[in-house]
Structures are given as structure tokens and as C-alpha cells.
Coordinates of C-alpha atoms and ligand atoms in Angstrom, one line a residue:
M181 CA 4.4 -17.7 7.8
F182 CA 3.8 -17.4 4.0
D183 CA 0.7 -19.6 4.4
A184 CA -1.4 -17.6 1.9
L185 CA 1.3 -17.3 -0.7
K186 CA 2.2 -20.9 -0.4
E187 CA -1.4 -22.0 -0.9
K188 CA -1.9 -19.8 -3.9
L189 CA 1.3 -20.9 -5.6
S190 CA 0.4 -24.5 -4.9
A191 CA -2.9 -23.9 -6.7
V192 CA -1.2 -22.3 -9.7
F193 CA 1.1 -25.3 -10.0
S194 CA -1.6 -27.9 -9.6
K195 CA -3.6 -26.2 -12.4
L196 CA -0.5 -26.4 -14.6
N197 CA -0.2 -30.0 -13.6
S198 CA -3.4 -31.0 -15.2
K199 CA -2.2 -29.8 -18.6
G200 CA -0.2 -31.8 -20.9
K201 CA 2.1 -29.7 -23.0
L202 CA 2.4 -26.1 -21.9
S203 CA 1.9 -23.3 -24.3
E204 CA 3.3 -19.8 -23.9
A205 CA -0.2 -18.7 -23.0
D206 CA -0.4 -21.3 -20.2
I207 CA 2.8 -20.0 -18.8
D208 CA 1.7 -16.4 -19.1
N209 CA -1.6 -17.2 -17.3
A210 CA 0.3 -19.1 -14.5
L211 CA 2.8 -16.3 -14.1
R212 CA 0.0 -13.7 -14.0
E213 CA -1.3 -15.6 -11.0
V214 CA 2.1 -15.9 -9.5
R215 CA 2.5 -12.2 -9.7
R216 CA -0.9 -11.6 -8.2
S217 CA -0.1 -13.9 -5.3
L218 CA 3.2 -12.1 -4.7
L219 CA 1.4 -8.8 -4.6
E220 CA -1.2 -10.1 -2.2
A221 CA 1.6 -11.4 0.0
D222 CA 2.8 -7.7 0.1
V223 CA 5.8 -8.1 -2.1
D224 CA 6.9 -4.7 -3.5
F225 CA 5.3 -4.3 -6.9
R226 CA 8.6 -3.5 -8.7
V227 CA 10.2 -6.5 -7.2
A228 CA 7.3 -8.8 -8.1
K229 CA 7.4 -7.5 -11.7
D230 CA 11.1 -8.1 -12.1
L231 CA 10.9 -11.5 -10.5
V232 CA 8.1 -12.6 -12.8
A233 CA 9.9 -11.3 -15.9
K234 CA 13.0 -13.4 -14.9
I235 CA 10.9 -16.5 -14.3
R236 CA 9.1 -16.0 -17.6
E237 CA 12.3 -15.7 -19.6
R238 CA 13.6 -18.9 -18.2
A239 CA 10.3 -20.7 -18.4
V240 CA 9.6 -19.9 -22.0
S241 CA 13.0 -21.1 -23.2
L242 CA 12.6 -24.2 -21.1
E243 CA 9.4 -25.1 -22.8
V244 CA 11.3 -25.7 -26.0
L245 CA 13.5 -28.2 -24.3
S246 CA 10.9 -30.3 -22.7
S247 CA 7.2 -30.4 -22.0
I248 CA 6.9 -33.5 -19.9
T249 CA 7.6 -32.1 -16.5
A250 CA 7.3 -28.4 -17.4
N251 CA 5.2 -27.5 -14.4
E252 CA 7.7 -29.1 -12.0
R253 CA 10.5 -27.4 -13.8
I254 CA 8.7 -24.0 -13.6
A255 CA 8.2 -24.6 -9.9
A256 CA 11.9 -25.2 -9.6
I257 CA 12.6 -22.0 -11.5
V258 CA 10.3 -20.0 -9.2
Y259 CA 12.1 -21.6 -6.2
E260 CA 15.6 -20.6 -7.5
E261 CA 14.5 -17.1 -8.4
L262 CA 13.0 -16.6 -5.0
I263 CA 16.3 -17.6 -3.5
S264 CA 18.3 -15.3 -5.7
L265 CA 15.8 -12.5 -4.9
M266 CA 16.6 -12.8 -1.2
G267 CA 20.3 -12.9 -1.9
K268 CA 23.1 -14.8 -0.3
A269 CA 22.8 -15.4 3.4
E270 CA 25.3 -13.2 5.2
P271 CA 26.6 -14.0 8.7
L272 CA 26.9 -11.6 11.6
I273 CA 30.1 -9.6 11.5
I274 CA 32.3 -10.5 14.4
S275 CA 35.3 -8.3 14.8
P276 CA 38.7 -10.0 14.9
K277 CA 39.5 -7.5 17.6
P278 CA 37.0 -7.8 20.5
P279 CA 34.7 -6.5 21.6
T280 CA 32.3 -6.6 18.6
V281 CA 29.8 -3.9 19.0
I282 CA 26.2 -4.4 17.7
L283 CA 23.9 -1.5 17.6
M284 CA 20.2 -2.3 17.5
A285 CA 17.9 0.4 16.0
G286 CA 14.3 0.5 14.9
L287 CA 10.8 1.8 15.1
Q288 CA 8.8 1.6 18.3
G289 CA 7.7 -1.8 19.1
S290 CA 9.5 -3.5 16.3
G291 CA 11.1 -6.0 18.6
K292 CA 14.5 -4.5 19.4
T293 CA 14.6 -5.4 23.1
T294 CA 13.5 -8.9 22.5
S295 CA 15.8 -9.4 19.5
T296 CA 18.8 -8.0 21.6
V297 CA 18.4 -10.8 24.1
K298 CA 17.6 -13.4 21.4
L299 CA 20.9 -12.4 19.6
A300 CA 22.8 -12.6 22.9
R301 CA 21.4 -16.0 23.6
Y302 CA 22.2 -17.1 20.1
L303 CA 25.8 -16.0 20.5
K304 CA 26.2 -17.4 24.0
S305 CA 27.5 -20.8 22.9
S306 CA 30.6 -19.2 21.2
H307 CA 30.9 -15.8 22.8
S308 CA 30.4 -13.9 26.0
P309 CA 27.8 -11.3 25.1
L310 CA 26.7 -8.2 27.1
V311 CA 23.4 -6.5 26.5
V312 CA 23.2 -2.8 27.3
A313 CA 20.0 -0.8 28.0
C314 CA 20.4 2.5 26.1
D315 CA 16.6 3.2 26.1
L316 CA 16.3 5.5 29.0
R317 CA 12.9 7.0 28.0
R318 CA 10.9 4.5 29.9
P319 CA 12.1 2.9 33.1
A320 CA 10.1 -0.1 32.1
A321 CA 12.2 -0.5 29.0
V322 CA 15.4 -1.0 31.0
E323 CA 13.6 -3.4 33.4
Q324 CA 12.3 -5.4 30.4
L325 CA 15.8 -5.9 29.1
R326 CA 17.2 -6.7 32.5
V327 CA 14.5 -9.4 33.2
L328 CA 14.8 -11.0 29.7
A329 CA 18.6 -11.0 30.1
E330 CA 18.4 -12.5 33.5
N331 CA 16.1 -15.3 32.3
A332 CA 18.4 -16.0 29.3
K333 CA 21.4 -15.9 31.6
V334 CA 23.3 -13.3 29.7
N335 CA 25.1 -10.3 31.2
F336 CA 23.3 -7.1 31.4
Y337 CA 24.4 -3.5 31.9
G338 CA 22.0 -0.6 32.6
P339 CA 22.0 2.9 33.9
A340 CA 22.6 3.5 37.6
S341 CA 19.5 4.2 39.5
N342 CA 19.0 7.2 41.8
A343 CA 18.2 5.0 44.7
S344 CA 21.3 2.8 44.4
P345 CA 23.8 4.2 42.0
V346 CA 25.9 1.1 41.4
R347 CA 25.3 -2.4 42.3
G348 CA 28.1 -4.9 41.8
G349 CA 27.9 -8.4 40.6
E350 CA 26.9 -9.7 37.2
S351 CA 24.2 -7.1 36.6
R352 CA 23.3 -3.7 37.8
A353 CA 19.7 -3.0 38.6
V354 CA 17.7 0.0 37.8
E355 CA 14.9 2.1 39.2
G356 CA 15.1 5.8 38.2
F357 CA 18.1 6.9 36.2
S358 CA 20.9 9.3 37.1
E359 CA 22.9 8.7 34.0
S360 CA 22.6 9.8 30.4
V361 CA 22.7 7.3 27.5
L362 CA 26.4 8.3 26.8
E363 CA 27.4 7.6 30.4
V364 CA 25.7 4.2 30.1
V365 CA 27.6 3.4 27.0
K366 CA 30.9 4.5 28.6
G367 CA 30.1 2.4 31.7
A368 CA 29.2 -0.6 29.5
K369 CA 32.5 -0.4 27.8
K370 CA 34.3 -0.6 31.1
F371 CA 32.0 -3.3 32.3
A372 CA 32.6 -5.4 29.2
E373 CA 36.4 -5.1 29.7
S374 CA 36.3 -6.2 33.3
H375 CA 33.8 -9.1 32.6
M376 CA 35.6 -10.3 29.5
N377 CA 32.5 -9.7 27.3
D378 CA 33.6 -10.0 23.7
V379 CA 30.3 -8.9 22.1
I380 CA 28.3 -5.8 23.2
I381 CA 24.8 -5.4 22.0
L382 CA 23.2 -2.0 22.5
D383 CA 19.4 -1.8 22.8
T384 CA 18.3 1.7 21.8
A385 CA 15.1 3.6 22.2
G386 CA 12.3 3.1 19.7
R387 CA 11.1 6.0 17.5
L388 CA 7.9 6.7 15.6
H389 CA 10.0 7.8 12.7
I390 CA 13.5 8.8 12.0
D391 CA 14.3 12.2 13.5
D392 CA 17.3 14.4 14.3
E393 CA 17.3 13.4 17.9
L394 CA 17.7 9.8 17.1
M395 CA 20.5 10.5 14.6
T396 CA 22.4 12.6 17.1
E397 CA 22.0 9.9 19.8
L398 CA 23.1 7.1 17.6
K399 CA 26.1 9.2 16.4
N400 CA 27.1 10.0 19.9
I401 CA 26.9 6.3 20.9
A402 CA 29.0 5.4 17.9
E403 CA 31.8 7.8 19.0
I404 CA 32.2 5.9 22.2
L405 CA 31.6 2.4 20.9
P406 CA 31.9 2.3 17.1
P407 CA 29.5 -0.4 16.0
H408 CA 30.7 -3.2 13.7
E409 CA 27.0 -4.1 13.0
K410 CA 24.3 -1.6 12.6
I411 CA 21.2 -3.7 12.7
L412 CA 17.7 -2.4 12.0
V413 CA 15.0 -4.4 13.7
V414 CA 12.0 -4.5 11.4
D415 CA 8.5 -5.8 12.2
S416 CA 7.4 -7.9 9.2
M417 CA 3.7 -7.5 10.2
I418 CA 3.7 -4.0 8.9
G419 CA 4.3 -5.2 5.4
Q420 CA 5.3 -2.7 2.8
E421 CA 5.8 -0.1 5.5
A422 CA 8.6 -2.3 6.8
V423 CA 10.4 -2.1 3.5
N424 CA 9.9 1.7 3.3
S425 CA 11.2 2.4 6.8
A426 CA 14.2 0.1 6.2
K427 CA 15.1 2.1 3.1
A428 CA 14.9 5.4 5.0
F429 CA 17.0 4.1 7.9
N430 CA 19.6 2.7 5.6
E431 CA 20.0 6.0 3.8
L432 CA 20.9 7.7 7.0
L433 CA 22.6 5.0 9.0
S434 CA 24.3 2.8 6.4
L435 CA 23.0 -0.4 8.0
T436 CA 24.9 -3.6 7.9
G437 CA 22.0 -5.9 8.5
L438 CA 18.4 -6.5 9.3
I439 CA 16.5 -8.6 11.7
L440 CA 12.9 -9.3 10.5
T441 CA 10.7 -10.0 13.5
K442 CA 7.3 -11.6 14.0
L443 CA 7.6 -13.8 10.9
D444 CA 5.7 -16.4 13.0
G445 CA 2.6 -14.2 12.9
D446 CA 2.8 -12.9 9.4
A447 CA 0.8 -15.0 7.0
R448 CA 1.8 -12.8 4.1
G449 CA 5.6 -12.4 4.7
G450 CA 6.1 -10.3 1.6
S451 CA 8.6 -8.0 3.3
A452 CA 11.0 -11.0 3.8
L453 CA 11.0 -11.4 0.1
S454 CA 11.4 -7.9 -1.1
I455 CA 13.3 -6.0 1.7
R456 CA 16.8 -7.0 0.5
A457 CA 16.1 -6.3 -3.1
V458 CA 14.8 -2.9 -2.3
T459 CA 17.3 -1.8 0.4
G460 CA 20.4 -3.8 -0.6
V461 CA 20.8 -4.7 3.1
P462 CA 21.0 -8.4 4.0
V463 CA 18.5 -9.9 6.4
K464 CA 20.7 -11.7 9.0
F465 CA 18.1 -13.1 11.3
A466 CA 14.4 -13.9 11.5
G467 CA 12.4 -13.6 14.7
V468 CA 9.8 -16.4 14.8
G469 CA 8.3 -16.1 18.3
E470 CA 8.1 -14.2 21.5
N471 CA 10.5 -16.4 23.4
T472 CA 14.2 -15.5 23.5
D473 CA 15.1 -18.7 21.7
A474 CA 12.9 -17.9 18.7
L475 CA 15.6 -16.6 16.4
E476 CA 16.8 -18.2 13.2
P477 CA 19.7 -17.2 11.0
F478 CA 18.0 -16.0 7.9
S479 CA 18.3 -18.5 5.1
P480 CA 16.9 -17.7 1.6
E481 CA 16.8 -21.4 0.8
R482 CA 14.8 -22.2 3.8
M483 CA 12.3 -19.3 3.2
A484 CA 11.9 -20.3 -0.5
G485 CA 11.5 -23.9 0.5
R486 CA 8.7 -23.0 2.9
I487 CA 7.0 -20.9 0.3
M488 CA 7.1 -23.7 -2.2
G489 CA 5.9 -26.2 0.3
M490 CA 9.1 -28.1 0.1
G491 CA 9.6 -28.4 3.8
D492 CA 12.5 -27.0 5.7
I493 CA 15.3 -29.4 4.8
Q494 CA 17.9 -27.1 6.2
G495 CA 16.1 -26.7 9.5
L496 CA 15.7 -30.4 9.7
A497 CA 19.3 -31.0 9.0
E498 CA 20.3 -28.6 11.8
K499 CA 18.1 -30.5 14.2
V500 CA 19.4 -33.8 13.0
K501 CA 23.0 -32.6 13.6
A502 CA 22.1 -31.3 17.0
A503 CA 20.5 -34.6 18.0
G504 CA 23.8 -36.3 17.1
I505 CA 22.1 -38.8 14.8
L506 CA 24.7 -38.4 12.1
N507 CA 27.4 -39.9 14.3
N508 CA 25.2 -42.9 14.7
Q509 CA 26.0 -46.0 12.8
D510 CA 22.4 -46.2 11.7
A511 CA 22.5 -42.8 10.1
I512 CA 20.7 -42.7 6.7
K513 CA 23.2 -42.5 3.9
P514 CA 22.6 -40.0 1.1
T515 CA 22.3 -42.8 -1.4
E516 CA 19.4 -44.2 0.5
L517 CA 17.5 -40.9 -0.1
S518 CA 17.9 -41.0 -3.8
G519 CA 14.5 -41.6 -5.5
K520 CA 14.8 -45.3 -6.3
N521 CA 16.7 -46.3 -3.2
F522 CA 14.3 -44.7 -0.9
T523 CA 12.3 -47.7 0.5
L524 CA 10.0 -48.3 3.4
E525 CA 13.0 -49.6 5.3
T526 CA 14.5 -46.1 5.0
L527 CA 11.3 -44.5 6.1
L528 CA 11.2 -46.8 9.1
K529 CA 14.7 -45.7 9.9
Q530 CA 13.6 -42.1 9.5
F531 CA 10.7 -42.6 11.9
E532 CA 13.0 -44.1 14.5
Q533 CA 15.4 -41.2 14.2
L534 CA 12.5 -38.7 14.3
E535 CA 11.5 -40.1 17.6
K536 CA 14.9 -38.9 18.9
L537 CA 14.3 -35.3 17.7
G538 CA 11.5 -34.3 20.0
P539 CA 8.4 -32.1 19.5
L540 CA 7.1 -33.6 16.4
D541 CA 4.7 -31.0 15.2
K542 CA 7.7 -28.6 14.8
I543 CA 9.7 -31.3 12.9
A544 CA 6.8 -32.3 10.7
G545 CA 6.6 -28.9 9.0
M546 CA 10.2 -29.3 8.1
I547 CA 9.8 -32.6 6.3
P548 CA 9.6 -32.1 2.5
G549 CA 6.2 -33.0 1.0
L550 CA 4.5 -33.8 4.2
D551 CA 2.4 -30.7 4.1
K552 CA 1.3 -31.6 0.6
I553 CA -0.5 -34.6 1.8
K554 CA -4.2 -34.1 1.7
N555 CA -5.7 -33.0 4.9
F556 CA -2.4 -33.2 6.6
K557 CA -2.1 -31.1 9.7
A558 CA 1.2 -30.8 11.6
D559 CA -0.7 -31.2 14.9
D560 CA -1.7 -34.7 13.7
V561 CA 1.9 -35.8 14.0
D562 CA 2.5 -36.9 17.5
A563 CA 4.4 -39.7 19.0
K564 CA 1.4 -41.9 18.8
I565 CA 1.1 -41.7 15.1
L566 CA 4.8 -42.3 14.7
K567 CA 4.5 -45.4 16.7
R568 CA 1.5 -46.5 14.6
N569 CA 3.4 -45.9 11.4
K570 CA 6.3 -47.8 12.7
A571 CA 4.0 -50.7 13.6
I572 CA 2.6 -50.7 10.1
I573 CA 6.0 -51.0 8.4
Q574 CA 7.1 -53.6 10.9
S575 CA 4.1 -55.7 9.9
M576 CA 5.4 -55.9 6.4
T577 CA 7.6 -58.5 4.9
P578 CA 11.1 -57.5 3.9
E579 CA 10.0 -57.9 0.3
E580 CA 7.1 -55.5 0.8
R581 CA 9.3 -52.9 2.5
R582 CA 11.7 -53.0 -0.4
N583 CA 9.1 -53.0 -3.1
P584 CA 5.9 -51.3 -1.8
K585 CA 4.3 -51.6 -5.2
I586 CA 3.3 -55.2 -4.5
I587 CA 1.2 -54.1 -1.4
K588 CA -2.2 -54.5 -2.9
G589 CA -5.6 -55.0 -1.3
S590 CA -5.2 -58.3 0.6
R591 CA -1.7 -57.4 1.7
R592 CA -3.0 -54.1 3.0
R593 CA -5.6 -55.8 5.0
R594 CA -3.1 -58.3 6.5
I595 CA -0.7 -55.4 7.4
A596 CA -3.6 -53.5 9.0
E597 CA -4.5 -56.4 11.1
G598 CA -1.0 -57.3 12.0
S599 CA -0.3 -53.8 13.2
G600 CA -3.6 -53.2 14.9
T601 CA -4.5 -50.4 12.6
S602 CA -6.8 -49.9 9.6
V603 CA -6.5 -50.3 5.9
Q604 CA -7.1 -46.5 5.7
M605 CA -4.1 -45.9 7.9
V606 CA -1.9 -48.2 5.8
N607 CA -3.1 -46.3 2.7
Q608 CA -2.1 -43.1 4.4
L609 CA 1.3 -44.2 5.2
L610 CA 1.9 -45.5 1.7
A611 CA 0.7 -42.2 0.2
Q612 CA 3.1 -40.4 2.5
Y613 CA 5.9 -42.6 1.4
E614 CA 5.1 -42.0 -2.3
Q615 CA 5.2 -38.2 -1.6
M616 CA 8.5 -38.3 0.1
K617 CA 10.0 -40.5 -2.6
K618 CA 8.9 -38.0 -5.2
M619 CA 10.5 -35.2 -3.2
F620 CA 13.8 -37.0 -2.9
K621 CA 13.7 -37.8 -6.6
A622 CA 13.4 -34.1 -7.3
F623 CA 16.5 -33.6 -5.3
S624 CA 18.5 -36.1 -7.2
G625 CA 18.4 -34.0 -10.4
S626 CA 21.4 -31.9 -11.5
G627 CA 23.5 -31.0 -8.5
G628 CA 20.6 -32.0 -6.2
S629 CA 22.3 -34.9 -4.5
R630 CA 25.3 -32.8 -3.8
K631 CA 23.1 -30.2 -2.4
L632 CA 21.3 -32.7 -0.2
K633 CA 24.5 -34.1 1.0
S634 CA 25.9 -30.8 2.0
L635 CA 22.6 -29.9 3.7
F636 CA 22.8 -33.0 5.8
G637 CA 26.5 -32.7 6.4
F638 CA 27.4 -35.9 4.7
G639 CA 30.7 -36.5 3.1
R640 CA 32.6 -33.6 4.7
Ligands
GTP79 N1 5.3 -13.3 17.8 C1 6.4 -12.5 18.0 N2 6.4 -11.5 18.8 C2 7.6 -10.8 18.9 C3 8.7 -11.1 18.1 N3 9.7 -10.2 18.4 C4 9.1 -9.4 19.3 N4 7.9 -9.7 19.6 C5 6.9 -9.0 20.5 O1 6.7 -7.7 20.1 C6 6.5 -6.9 21.2 C7 7.5 -5.7 21.2 O2 8.8 -6.2 21.4 P1 10.0 -5.3 22.0 O3 11.2 -6.2 21.9 O4 9.6 -4.8 23.3 O5 10.1 -4.2 20.9 P2 11.0 -2.9 21.0 O6 11.3 -2.5 19.6 O7 12.0 -3.0 22.0 O8 9.9 -1.8 21.5 P3 10.2 -0.3 22.1 O9 11.4 -0.4 23.0 O10 9.0 0.1 22.8 O11 10.4 0.5 20.9 C8 6.7 -7.7 22.4 O12 5.4 -8.1 22.9 C9 7.4 -8.9 21.9 O13 7.2 -10.1 22.7 C10 8.7 -12.2 17.2 O14 9.6 -12.6 16.5 N5 7.5 -12.9 17.2
MG80 MG1 12.6 -1.8 23.6

């Protein structure tokens, strides 16, 4: 996601990088390109205009303060403004008085049914969710939800079939329906009570556009099970149209949240940037794949980080926590990540911990700076390369690990031989190390280390 935007912005900043002191004209030129990149990424034009104006205001006053690292500081401003554009992350509303009712609405094919099960699966660790088939237009729609729910092992409730009105057990199967949507919703309410389901997620029928019939149906459903969350499921692939339809739905339904789907397939991703600013409704989750585990709580920091090619520190931190590495005595301490303390010893430790995290191509994209390395492809990172890099560091003397600057030609050759690799591979590793060191240095600026600490869950 955001690949095109990311590439363009990166080009803008490297152009700035080649300049010494930045003039106001330099900044204007760069920002013109930032604006164009945003528009090409399908960001709403008013949103792009406001955003660039804000960035300019800060960038110009900054120029007076310092010119040394102006380009990096402008990149930091862009990053911060992207975050503030997407607004504060807002969690799902869970009612203190169960059951929490979540209504899923949206255009045809936006991903409601898939997202219903994704959400249930996401909530499963802390709740007992029930998914309900309220889309009775197509028998296949009910069957789709039932099968997805069964595979994800979450409770399902659907309309009674003509053939077998009610089947007991965890789920009720469907063939042809003898019930109306309202009867299904009433039945679901009872089912949730008797099965102790504390969250009810209602999958509704898709529409081509908002119509009276939809509004009446949703209103009737709300009378039986008043929703705490009214979520619009929006397909990010349709770009600006996504933003427009969200605006229209919100005017009629007063939405409480959005789920943006298919962000995995959308190279432009502009709707993710502008939809909140235009509608005022927070994006709560992002769908990033067809599988029912491909749902992420929406995080403006994570999105902005991806756009700026800063890796996905937050995603990485979540994985690190899940892998239990932090409880390990060997855990990397925050001080070790600060620019000057970040040595090859630390990197070796990181590699060892990475091995515990599993599928490396996924993880690689989350590591800050890794994608900035020339010709780096996430697919290149596999267990074999990790082993190789470990061998390279292990072939270094302790002095070399602590002070990589002394690793010149002859040492590189010795290390390559010792680790059974090549000088080129040693060079690559050292370049990767320098990149990461630079990244961590950027984080050690004002408030950076605190931010890093809280991301990694240190010092709580
Ligand atoms: N790649 C990708 N595909 C998705 C995502 N979410 C949904 N899909 C796919 O989009 C298609 C439509 O998804 P559904 O969940 O059936 O959409 P719906 O809104 O329920 O559709 P209707 O009920 O017909 O209105 C399916 O092929 C899903 O697999 C996502 O986040 N990423
Ligand atoms: Mg559906």
C-alpha cells in the first residue's frame, strides 16, 4: 500500500538532500511535488491543499532556525502532519452493558461480510462474539458468512431455512429463508443471550447506493438491537468515490466508525489519508488481505510511517510483544537503540530475536530504514540471509562489533572469509547497519526516545 506515494515523496526528499541550504523557493518546489504526489495518490484536493499549506508554514519558519538538516526536518514535519491529518486512533466502542451491538453497512462488495468475521476473530480473545447474517437477498451471502464464521470458529446466527426451520447447536444452517431480516435480528438477540455472546455483529445487505429501502431496514434493525457502533465498510480501491460515499452514508446514518478494506491492494491509498478529514468519522480498522486474520486496528502513526518509508515500528513492536521477547533477559534495552549506542552487537541481538518472530518477509517491511537500502526487496530476507548476516557479525572481533568504523578493506576480506561469505555481503550488512543507526538517531531527538520506549513497551 502507498507504494507510489512513498516512492514519490522519497524522490522529493532525496532531491532536497542534495542541496545545501534551502531557500524558500526550494521548499516551494518540493511542496509542489508533495502536493502533486498526494493528488496522484487520490487524496482529496482540498485536503491536499490544506495539508501542504500547514507543512509550508512550519517548514518556512524552520528554515530560519537551521539549514543543516532542513530536508530531514521537513520530512519530519510531513510525517507529523500526515498523522494529524488522519486524527487520533479511536478504539472500538464496547458497551459497559453487554451485549455490544455492531452494525456493518456499506456498498456492494465493499467487504462487509469478510470484515464482519475479521472483527469477530479480532475480538475473540477478549469477548464472545456472534456474527449475524442480515443479508437475505442472496442465499449465497448467508452461506458465505456461515462458512467464514465456522472456519474462524466464531458463533453464527442466520435465518431459518424452509427445509429445516431451526437447527440447534452452535450454529443454525440455512438453505432458503422463511424469516424476515427483523425476525433474524430478534432471533439473534435471544441466541446471544442463551449463548452468552457479549458482542453481536450484524452483517447487512450491500447496496449500489443509499436508498430509502436501506434506511428503513437499518432503522428497523436498530429498533430491535440499537447499535453502539455503526460501521461503514469502505473499499479503499475505489479512491475518491470511497470518500464521497462515506460522506453520504454518514449524513444519513451518523456513523461511529469506518473500516477501510483492501488496503493491501491499493497502491495509491489516498482514501486512507483523506477520509477522516472529509467525513469526521474515525477509521477504526484496516483490512489488509482476504484472510479473516488480515485486519489491523487503524493507526495513523503506522500509516504515516509506511508512507515515509520509516518502517512499521508499531507493528514490529506488537509482534515483538506477542513473541514474548520482552520478557527475555536478552531483550534489547532502549538505550542500546539510541544512535551512538547502537552497535553491531545490538544488531546481532536483533537478528537473533528476529529469528524468533517468524515469516521474515513480513517483518522486514516493518524494520525502519530497511526498505531504503538500495535494491532491497523484502522477499530477499529469509532465514538464510539472517543466518549469513549473523555469521558475518560473529566473525568480527569484539572491537570491530563495537566500533564498525575500523572495518576497512583487509578486515572486510578477513570477515568475509571467516564467515564463508563475500566482501560484497559484508559491505551490504555494514550499509544496512548504518541505515538503521541513522534511523534510531532520528528517533533520539526531542521526545523520540520516549516515543520509542512507549512503542516497544519499555519502562511501563
Ligand atoms: N485483498 C483484499 N480483499 C478483500 C478485503 N476485504 C474483502 N476482500 C474481498 O472482497 C470481496 C468482497 O468481500 P465481501 O466481504 O463479500 O463484501 P460484501 O460487502 O459483503 O459484499 P456484498 O455482500 O455482496 O455487498 C471478497 O472477494 C473478499 O475476499 C481486503 O481487506 N483485502
Ligand atoms: Mg456480504
